[in-house]
Short mmCIF file of C-alpha atoms in Angstrom, two decimals:
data_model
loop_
_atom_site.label_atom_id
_atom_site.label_comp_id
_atom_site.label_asym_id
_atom_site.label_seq_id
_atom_site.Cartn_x
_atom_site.Cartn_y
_atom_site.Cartn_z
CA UNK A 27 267.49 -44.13 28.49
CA UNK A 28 267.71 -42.42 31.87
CA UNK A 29 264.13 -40.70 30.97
CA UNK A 30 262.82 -43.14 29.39
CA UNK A 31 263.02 -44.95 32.44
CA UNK A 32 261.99 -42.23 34.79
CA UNK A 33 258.45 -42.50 32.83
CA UNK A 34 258.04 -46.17 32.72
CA UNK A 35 258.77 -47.02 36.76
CA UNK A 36 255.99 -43.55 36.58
CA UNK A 37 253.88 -45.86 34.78
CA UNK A 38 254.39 -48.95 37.09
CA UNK A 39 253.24 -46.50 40.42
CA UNK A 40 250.13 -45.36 37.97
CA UNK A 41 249.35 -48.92 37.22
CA UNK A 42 249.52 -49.80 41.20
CA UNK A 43 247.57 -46.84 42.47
CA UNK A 44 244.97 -47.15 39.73
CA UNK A 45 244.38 -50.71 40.58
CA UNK A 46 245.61 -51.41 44.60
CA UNK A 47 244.00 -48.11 44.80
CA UNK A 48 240.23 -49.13 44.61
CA UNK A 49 241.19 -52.33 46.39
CA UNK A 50 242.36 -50.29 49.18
CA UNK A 51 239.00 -48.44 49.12
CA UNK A 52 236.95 -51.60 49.06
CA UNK A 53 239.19 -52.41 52.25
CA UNK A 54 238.67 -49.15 54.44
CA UNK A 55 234.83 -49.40 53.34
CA UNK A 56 234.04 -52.98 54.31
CA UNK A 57 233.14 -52.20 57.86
CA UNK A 58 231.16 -49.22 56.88
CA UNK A 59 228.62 -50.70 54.16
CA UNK A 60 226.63 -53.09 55.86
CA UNK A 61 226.71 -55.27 58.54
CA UNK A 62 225.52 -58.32 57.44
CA UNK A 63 227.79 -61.35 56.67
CA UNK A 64 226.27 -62.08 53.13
CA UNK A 65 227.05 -58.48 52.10
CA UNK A 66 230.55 -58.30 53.22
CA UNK A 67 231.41 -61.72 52.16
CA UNK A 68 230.25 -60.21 48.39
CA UNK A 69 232.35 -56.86 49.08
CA UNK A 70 235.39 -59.19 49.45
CA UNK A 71 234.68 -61.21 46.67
CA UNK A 72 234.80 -58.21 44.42
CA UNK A 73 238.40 -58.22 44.48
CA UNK A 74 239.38 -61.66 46.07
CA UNK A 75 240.37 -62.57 42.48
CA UNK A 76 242.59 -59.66 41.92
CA UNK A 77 244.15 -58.36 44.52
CA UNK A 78 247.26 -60.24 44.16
CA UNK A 79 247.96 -59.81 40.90
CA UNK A 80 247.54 -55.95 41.58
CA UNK A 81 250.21 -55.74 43.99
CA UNK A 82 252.31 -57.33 41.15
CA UNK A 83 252.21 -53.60 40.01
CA UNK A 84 254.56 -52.84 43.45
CA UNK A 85 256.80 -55.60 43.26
CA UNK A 86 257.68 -54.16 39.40
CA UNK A 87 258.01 -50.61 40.43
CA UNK A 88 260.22 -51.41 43.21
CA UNK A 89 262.40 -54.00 41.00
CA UNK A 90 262.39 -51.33 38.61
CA UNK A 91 263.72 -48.65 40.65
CA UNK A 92 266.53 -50.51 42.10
CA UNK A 93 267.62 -51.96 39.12
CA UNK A 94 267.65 -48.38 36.77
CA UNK A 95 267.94 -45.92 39.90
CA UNK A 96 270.26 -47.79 42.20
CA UNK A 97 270.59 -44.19 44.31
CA UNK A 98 267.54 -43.37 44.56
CA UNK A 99 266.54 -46.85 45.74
CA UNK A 100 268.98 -46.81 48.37
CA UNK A 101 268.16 -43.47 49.66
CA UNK A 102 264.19 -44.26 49.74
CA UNK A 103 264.40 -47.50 51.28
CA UNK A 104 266.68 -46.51 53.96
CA UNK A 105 265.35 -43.04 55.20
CA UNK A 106 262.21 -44.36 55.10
CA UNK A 107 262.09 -47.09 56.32
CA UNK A 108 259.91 -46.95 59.05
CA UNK A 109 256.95 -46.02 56.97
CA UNK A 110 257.55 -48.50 54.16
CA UNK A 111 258.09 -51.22 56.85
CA UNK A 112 254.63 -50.48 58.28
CA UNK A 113 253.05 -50.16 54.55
CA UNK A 114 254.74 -53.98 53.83
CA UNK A 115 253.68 -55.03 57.68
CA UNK A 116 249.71 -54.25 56.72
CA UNK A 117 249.88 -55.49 53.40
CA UNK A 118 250.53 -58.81 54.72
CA UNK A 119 248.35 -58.38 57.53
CA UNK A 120 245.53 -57.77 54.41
CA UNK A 121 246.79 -60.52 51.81
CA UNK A 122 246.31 -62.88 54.67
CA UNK A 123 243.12 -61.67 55.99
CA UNK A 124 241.89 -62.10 52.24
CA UNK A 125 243.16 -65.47 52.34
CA UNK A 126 242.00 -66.97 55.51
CA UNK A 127 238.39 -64.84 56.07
CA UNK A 128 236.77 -67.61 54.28
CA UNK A 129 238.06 -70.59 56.14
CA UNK A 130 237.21 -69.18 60.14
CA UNK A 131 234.16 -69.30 61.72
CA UNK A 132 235.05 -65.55 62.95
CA UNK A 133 235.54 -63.21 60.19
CA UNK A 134 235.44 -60.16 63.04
CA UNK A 135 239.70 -60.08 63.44
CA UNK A 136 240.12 -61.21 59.84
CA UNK A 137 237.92 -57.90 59.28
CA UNK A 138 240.02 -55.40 61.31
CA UNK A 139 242.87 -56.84 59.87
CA UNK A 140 241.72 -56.14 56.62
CA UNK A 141 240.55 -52.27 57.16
CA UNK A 142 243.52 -51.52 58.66
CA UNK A 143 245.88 -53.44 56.29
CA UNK A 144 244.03 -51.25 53.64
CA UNK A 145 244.06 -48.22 55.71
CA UNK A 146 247.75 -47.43 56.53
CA UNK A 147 248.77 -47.84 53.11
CA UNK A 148 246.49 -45.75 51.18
CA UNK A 149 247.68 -43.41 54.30
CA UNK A 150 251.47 -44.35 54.01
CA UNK A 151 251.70 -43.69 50.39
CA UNK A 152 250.60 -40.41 50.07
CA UNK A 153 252.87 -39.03 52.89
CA UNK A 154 255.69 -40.95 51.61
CA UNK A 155 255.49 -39.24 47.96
CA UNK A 156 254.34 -35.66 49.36
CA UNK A 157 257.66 -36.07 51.10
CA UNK A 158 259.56 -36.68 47.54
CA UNK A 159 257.54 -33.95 45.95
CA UNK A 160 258.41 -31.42 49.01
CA UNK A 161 262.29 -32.68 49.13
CA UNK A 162 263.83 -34.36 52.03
CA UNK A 163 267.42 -33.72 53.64
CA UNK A 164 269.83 -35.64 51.87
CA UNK A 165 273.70 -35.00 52.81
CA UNK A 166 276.19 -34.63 49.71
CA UNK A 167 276.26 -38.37 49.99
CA UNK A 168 272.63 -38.64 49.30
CA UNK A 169 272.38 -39.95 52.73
CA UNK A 170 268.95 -39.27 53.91
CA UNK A 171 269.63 -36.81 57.71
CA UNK A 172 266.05 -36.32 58.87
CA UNK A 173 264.37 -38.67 61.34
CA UNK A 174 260.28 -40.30 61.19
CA UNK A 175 259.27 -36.76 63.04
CA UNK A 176 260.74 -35.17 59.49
CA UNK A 177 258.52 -37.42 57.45
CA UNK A 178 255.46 -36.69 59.50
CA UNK A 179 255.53 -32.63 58.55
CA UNK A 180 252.22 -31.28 57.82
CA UNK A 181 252.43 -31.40 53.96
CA UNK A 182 252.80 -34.84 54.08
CA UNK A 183 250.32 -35.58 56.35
CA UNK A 184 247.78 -33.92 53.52
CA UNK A 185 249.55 -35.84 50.90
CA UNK A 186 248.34 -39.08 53.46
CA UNK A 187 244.94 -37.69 53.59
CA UNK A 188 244.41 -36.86 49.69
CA UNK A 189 245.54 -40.74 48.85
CA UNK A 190 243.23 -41.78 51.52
CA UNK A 191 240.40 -40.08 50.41
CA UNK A 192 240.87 -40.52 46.73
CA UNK A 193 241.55 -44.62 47.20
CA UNK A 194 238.35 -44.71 49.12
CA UNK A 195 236.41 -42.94 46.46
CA UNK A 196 237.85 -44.95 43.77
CA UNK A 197 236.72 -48.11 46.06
CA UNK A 198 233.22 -46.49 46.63
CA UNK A 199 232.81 -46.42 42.69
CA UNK A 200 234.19 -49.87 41.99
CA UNK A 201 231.93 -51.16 44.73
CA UNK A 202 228.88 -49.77 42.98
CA UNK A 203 230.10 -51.00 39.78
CA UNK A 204 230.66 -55.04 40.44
CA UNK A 205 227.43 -55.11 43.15
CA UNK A 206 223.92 -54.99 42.73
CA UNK A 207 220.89 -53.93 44.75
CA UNK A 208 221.21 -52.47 48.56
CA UNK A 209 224.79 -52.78 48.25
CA UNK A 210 225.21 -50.84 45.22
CA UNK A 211 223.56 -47.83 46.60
CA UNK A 212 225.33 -47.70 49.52
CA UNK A 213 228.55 -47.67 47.85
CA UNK A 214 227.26 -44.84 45.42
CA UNK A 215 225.70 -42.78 48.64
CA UNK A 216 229.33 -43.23 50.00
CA UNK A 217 231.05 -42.55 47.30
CA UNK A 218 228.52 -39.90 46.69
CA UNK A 219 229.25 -38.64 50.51
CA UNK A 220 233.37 -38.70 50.03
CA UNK A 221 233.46 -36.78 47.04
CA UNK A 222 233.50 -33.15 48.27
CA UNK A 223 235.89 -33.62 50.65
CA UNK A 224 238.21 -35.82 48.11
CA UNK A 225 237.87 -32.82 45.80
CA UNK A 226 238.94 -30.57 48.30
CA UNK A 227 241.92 -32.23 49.89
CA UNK A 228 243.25 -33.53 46.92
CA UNK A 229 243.43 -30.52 44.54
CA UNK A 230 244.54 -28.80 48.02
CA UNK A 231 247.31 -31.03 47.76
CA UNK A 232 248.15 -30.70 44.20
CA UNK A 233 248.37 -26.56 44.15
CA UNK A 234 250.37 -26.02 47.47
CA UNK A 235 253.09 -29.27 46.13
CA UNK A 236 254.27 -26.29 43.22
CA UNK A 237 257.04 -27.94 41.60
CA UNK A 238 257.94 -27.80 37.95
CA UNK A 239 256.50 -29.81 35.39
CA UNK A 240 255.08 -26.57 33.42
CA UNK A 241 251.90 -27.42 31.06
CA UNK A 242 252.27 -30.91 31.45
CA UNK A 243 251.97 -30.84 35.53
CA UNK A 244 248.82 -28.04 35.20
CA UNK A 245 246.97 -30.28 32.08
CA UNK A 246 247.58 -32.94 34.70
CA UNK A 247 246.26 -31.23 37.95
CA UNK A 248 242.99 -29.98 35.79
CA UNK A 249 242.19 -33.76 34.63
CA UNK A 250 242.59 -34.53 38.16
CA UNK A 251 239.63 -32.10 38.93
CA UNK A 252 237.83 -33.12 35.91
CA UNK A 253 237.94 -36.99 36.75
CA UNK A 254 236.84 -36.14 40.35
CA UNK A 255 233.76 -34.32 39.19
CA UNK A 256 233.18 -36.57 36.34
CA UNK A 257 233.01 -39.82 38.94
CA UNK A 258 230.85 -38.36 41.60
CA UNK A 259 228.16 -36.92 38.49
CA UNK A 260 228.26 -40.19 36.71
CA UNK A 261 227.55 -41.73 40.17
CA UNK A 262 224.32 -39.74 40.82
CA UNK A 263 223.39 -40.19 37.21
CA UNK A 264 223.69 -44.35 37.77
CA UNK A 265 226.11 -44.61 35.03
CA UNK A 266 228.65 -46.84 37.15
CA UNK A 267 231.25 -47.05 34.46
CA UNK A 268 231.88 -43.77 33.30
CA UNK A 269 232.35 -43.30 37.24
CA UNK A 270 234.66 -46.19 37.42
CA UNK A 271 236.34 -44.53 34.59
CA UNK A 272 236.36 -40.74 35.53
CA UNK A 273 238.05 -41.71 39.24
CA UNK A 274 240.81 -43.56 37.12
CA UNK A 275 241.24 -41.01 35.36
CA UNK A 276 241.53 -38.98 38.44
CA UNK A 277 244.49 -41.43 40.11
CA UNK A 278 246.22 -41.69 36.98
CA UNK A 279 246.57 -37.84 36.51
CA UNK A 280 247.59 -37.20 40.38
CA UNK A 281 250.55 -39.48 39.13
CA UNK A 282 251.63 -38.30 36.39
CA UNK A 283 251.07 -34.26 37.96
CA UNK A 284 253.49 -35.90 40.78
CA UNK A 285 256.50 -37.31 38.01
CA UNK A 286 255.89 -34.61 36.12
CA UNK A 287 256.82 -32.16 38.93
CA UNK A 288 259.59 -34.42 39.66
CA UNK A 289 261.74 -34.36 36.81
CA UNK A 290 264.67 -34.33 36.39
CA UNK A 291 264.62 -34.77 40.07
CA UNK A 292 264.15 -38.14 41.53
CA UNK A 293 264.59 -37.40 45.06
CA UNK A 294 264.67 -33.48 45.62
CA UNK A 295 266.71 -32.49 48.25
CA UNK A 296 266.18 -29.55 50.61
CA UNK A 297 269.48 -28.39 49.08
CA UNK A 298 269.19 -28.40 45.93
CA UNK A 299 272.81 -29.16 45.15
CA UNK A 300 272.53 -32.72 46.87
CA UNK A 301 269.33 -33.45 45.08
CA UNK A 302 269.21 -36.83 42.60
CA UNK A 303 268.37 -36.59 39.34
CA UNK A 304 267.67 -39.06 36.54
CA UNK A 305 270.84 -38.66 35.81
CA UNK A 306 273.44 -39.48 39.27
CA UNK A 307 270.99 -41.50 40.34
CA UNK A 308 271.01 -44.11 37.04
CA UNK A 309 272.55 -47.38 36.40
CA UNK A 310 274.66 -47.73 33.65
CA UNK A 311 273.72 -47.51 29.88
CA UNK A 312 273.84 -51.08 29.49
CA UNK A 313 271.86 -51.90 32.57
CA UNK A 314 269.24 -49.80 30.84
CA UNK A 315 268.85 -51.01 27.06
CA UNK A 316 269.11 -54.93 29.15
CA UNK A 317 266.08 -53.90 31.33
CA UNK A 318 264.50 -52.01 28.37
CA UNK A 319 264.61 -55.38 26.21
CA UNK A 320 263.33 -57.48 29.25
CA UNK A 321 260.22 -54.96 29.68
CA UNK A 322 259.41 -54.93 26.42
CA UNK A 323 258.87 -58.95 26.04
CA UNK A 324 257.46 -59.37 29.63
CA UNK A 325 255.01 -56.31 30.01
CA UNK A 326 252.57 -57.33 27.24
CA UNK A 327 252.51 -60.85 29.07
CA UNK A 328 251.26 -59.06 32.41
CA UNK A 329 248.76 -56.82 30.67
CA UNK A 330 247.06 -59.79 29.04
CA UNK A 331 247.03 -61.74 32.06
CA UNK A 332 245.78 -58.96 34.03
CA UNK A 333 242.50 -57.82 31.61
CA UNK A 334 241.85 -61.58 30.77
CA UNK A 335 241.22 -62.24 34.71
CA UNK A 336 239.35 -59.07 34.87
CA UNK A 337 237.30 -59.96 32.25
CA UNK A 338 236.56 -63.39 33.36
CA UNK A 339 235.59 -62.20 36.95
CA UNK A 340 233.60 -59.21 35.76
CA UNK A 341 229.89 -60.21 36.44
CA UNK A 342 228.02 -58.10 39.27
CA UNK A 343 228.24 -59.64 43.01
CA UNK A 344 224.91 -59.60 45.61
CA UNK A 345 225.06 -59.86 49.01
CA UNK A 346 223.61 -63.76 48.58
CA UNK A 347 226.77 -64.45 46.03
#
């Protein structure tokens, strides 16, 4: 059950990234599109319907985690907690500039607080998982020893850069798919613009994290490279969709390359012997086959929730929607 486990909170992160990922991107990119009030007020209404129920996707994994991985929820909350407090301190800043840009007269702060409230975590994330990948100092106790300086090593600050750069290419396409017109091609110039360096950073990322993982990890990194190709040749092509669908692709193979370089390890420790594994870190058998039960009745619930508001909100937005 342990494993089992292991690959379904892997799941919950995939289902996050793949879908806070392009709503981060349509964040960072809202000040750089266009300037005019019409067309940003359609850039936000691309995923003013959705946004909360993608986060949902973060509330599970976390619930998740510290419910079948007690250990290794204690040990990540509590060495870093710095950076997660700043990733939950902008997502509120965002949720509540999504809310409220509507109702002021002034949408200028509401739009700061949106960029950076989509900036910092699509920054935050990837440092905070090239840090897992790379291992972290725990003591015998699992304790985590290292301080924020630790955190911010140069690895992980190319971990930040490749989720940056890969969220706002994923936004980039999803803002060419549900727009029309002017606004359209300036999200498929950007994302058009991004996607060498994207490429670049992100497979940089990907060979220099090593790891284990064996064909699994490498089948993953090479659909990572594939869906990053695939997006940015759909895009000059016009064929929005298959772009959409390539840089998903993309997001959901970084993932799994990341869990499947993991395991068995669920925190890797600098030495090894202190490391958690699916297995020290777990709850009990019986927490597991409750959770498993709960999961399976609930998930299907989400998932039809989730693709029946996507399809009712899927109609292309102008800038004079």
């Amino acid at each position: 059950m342990e494993n089992v486990w292991f690959v379904l909170i892997a799941v919950l992160w995939t289902g996050y990234f793949l879908l806070e990922g392009f709503d981060f991107g349509v964040g960072i990119l809202l000040p750089v599109l266009s300037r005019e009030e019409a067309d940003r007020r359609a850039i936000v209404k691309t995923i003013g319907p959705v946004w909360d129920g993608n986060e949902v996707w973060l509330l599970v994994a976390g619930g998740a985690t510290f419910a079948a991985f007690p250990e290794w929820y204690a040990t990540l909350f509590s060495g870093f907690y710095l950076p997660l407090f700043l990733i939950l301190l902008a997502l509120i800043a965002r949720g509540v500039a999504l809310e409220y840009r509507s109702k002021s007269d002034s949408t200028r702060g509401w739009d700061r607080a949106l960029f950076w409230g989509s900036l910092v975590p699509a920054f935050l994330w990837g440092v905070a998982f090239a840090n897992i990948v790379r291992g972290v100092p725990l003591d015998a106790d699992h304790e985590y020893t290292g301080t924020l300086l630790t955190l911010l090593n140069p690895f992980a600050l190319l971990g930040g850069l490749a989720t940056l750069l890969l969220f706002t290419l994923h936004g980039a396409v999803f803002l060419a798919l549900r727009t029309t017109g002017d606004l359209r091609q300036a999200a498929a110039r950007m994302a058009k613009s991004i996607s060498p360096a994207a490429f670049l950073v992100v497979m940089a990322f990907l060979l220099l994290s090593g790891g284990g993982g064996g064909a699994v990890r490498w089948a993953a990194v090479a659909l990572v490279a594939l869906g990053l190709i695939g997006a940015v040749a759909a895009t000059v092509r016009g064929r929005d969709g298959w772009a959409f669908t390539a840089s998903a692709v993309a997001i959901v193979a970084l993932v799994c390359a990341i869990f499947s370089g993991l395991w068995p390890n669920v925190m890797p420790a600098l030495d090894p012997a202190n490391s958690l594994t699916v297995t020290n870190a777990a709850s009990s058998p019986y927490t597991l086959t409750v959770m498993t039960w709960v999961a399976a009745v609930f998930t299907p619930v989400v998932l039809a929730y989730q693709a029946w508001t996507y399809w009712i909100f899927r109609r292309r937005l102008t800038g004079a929607a």
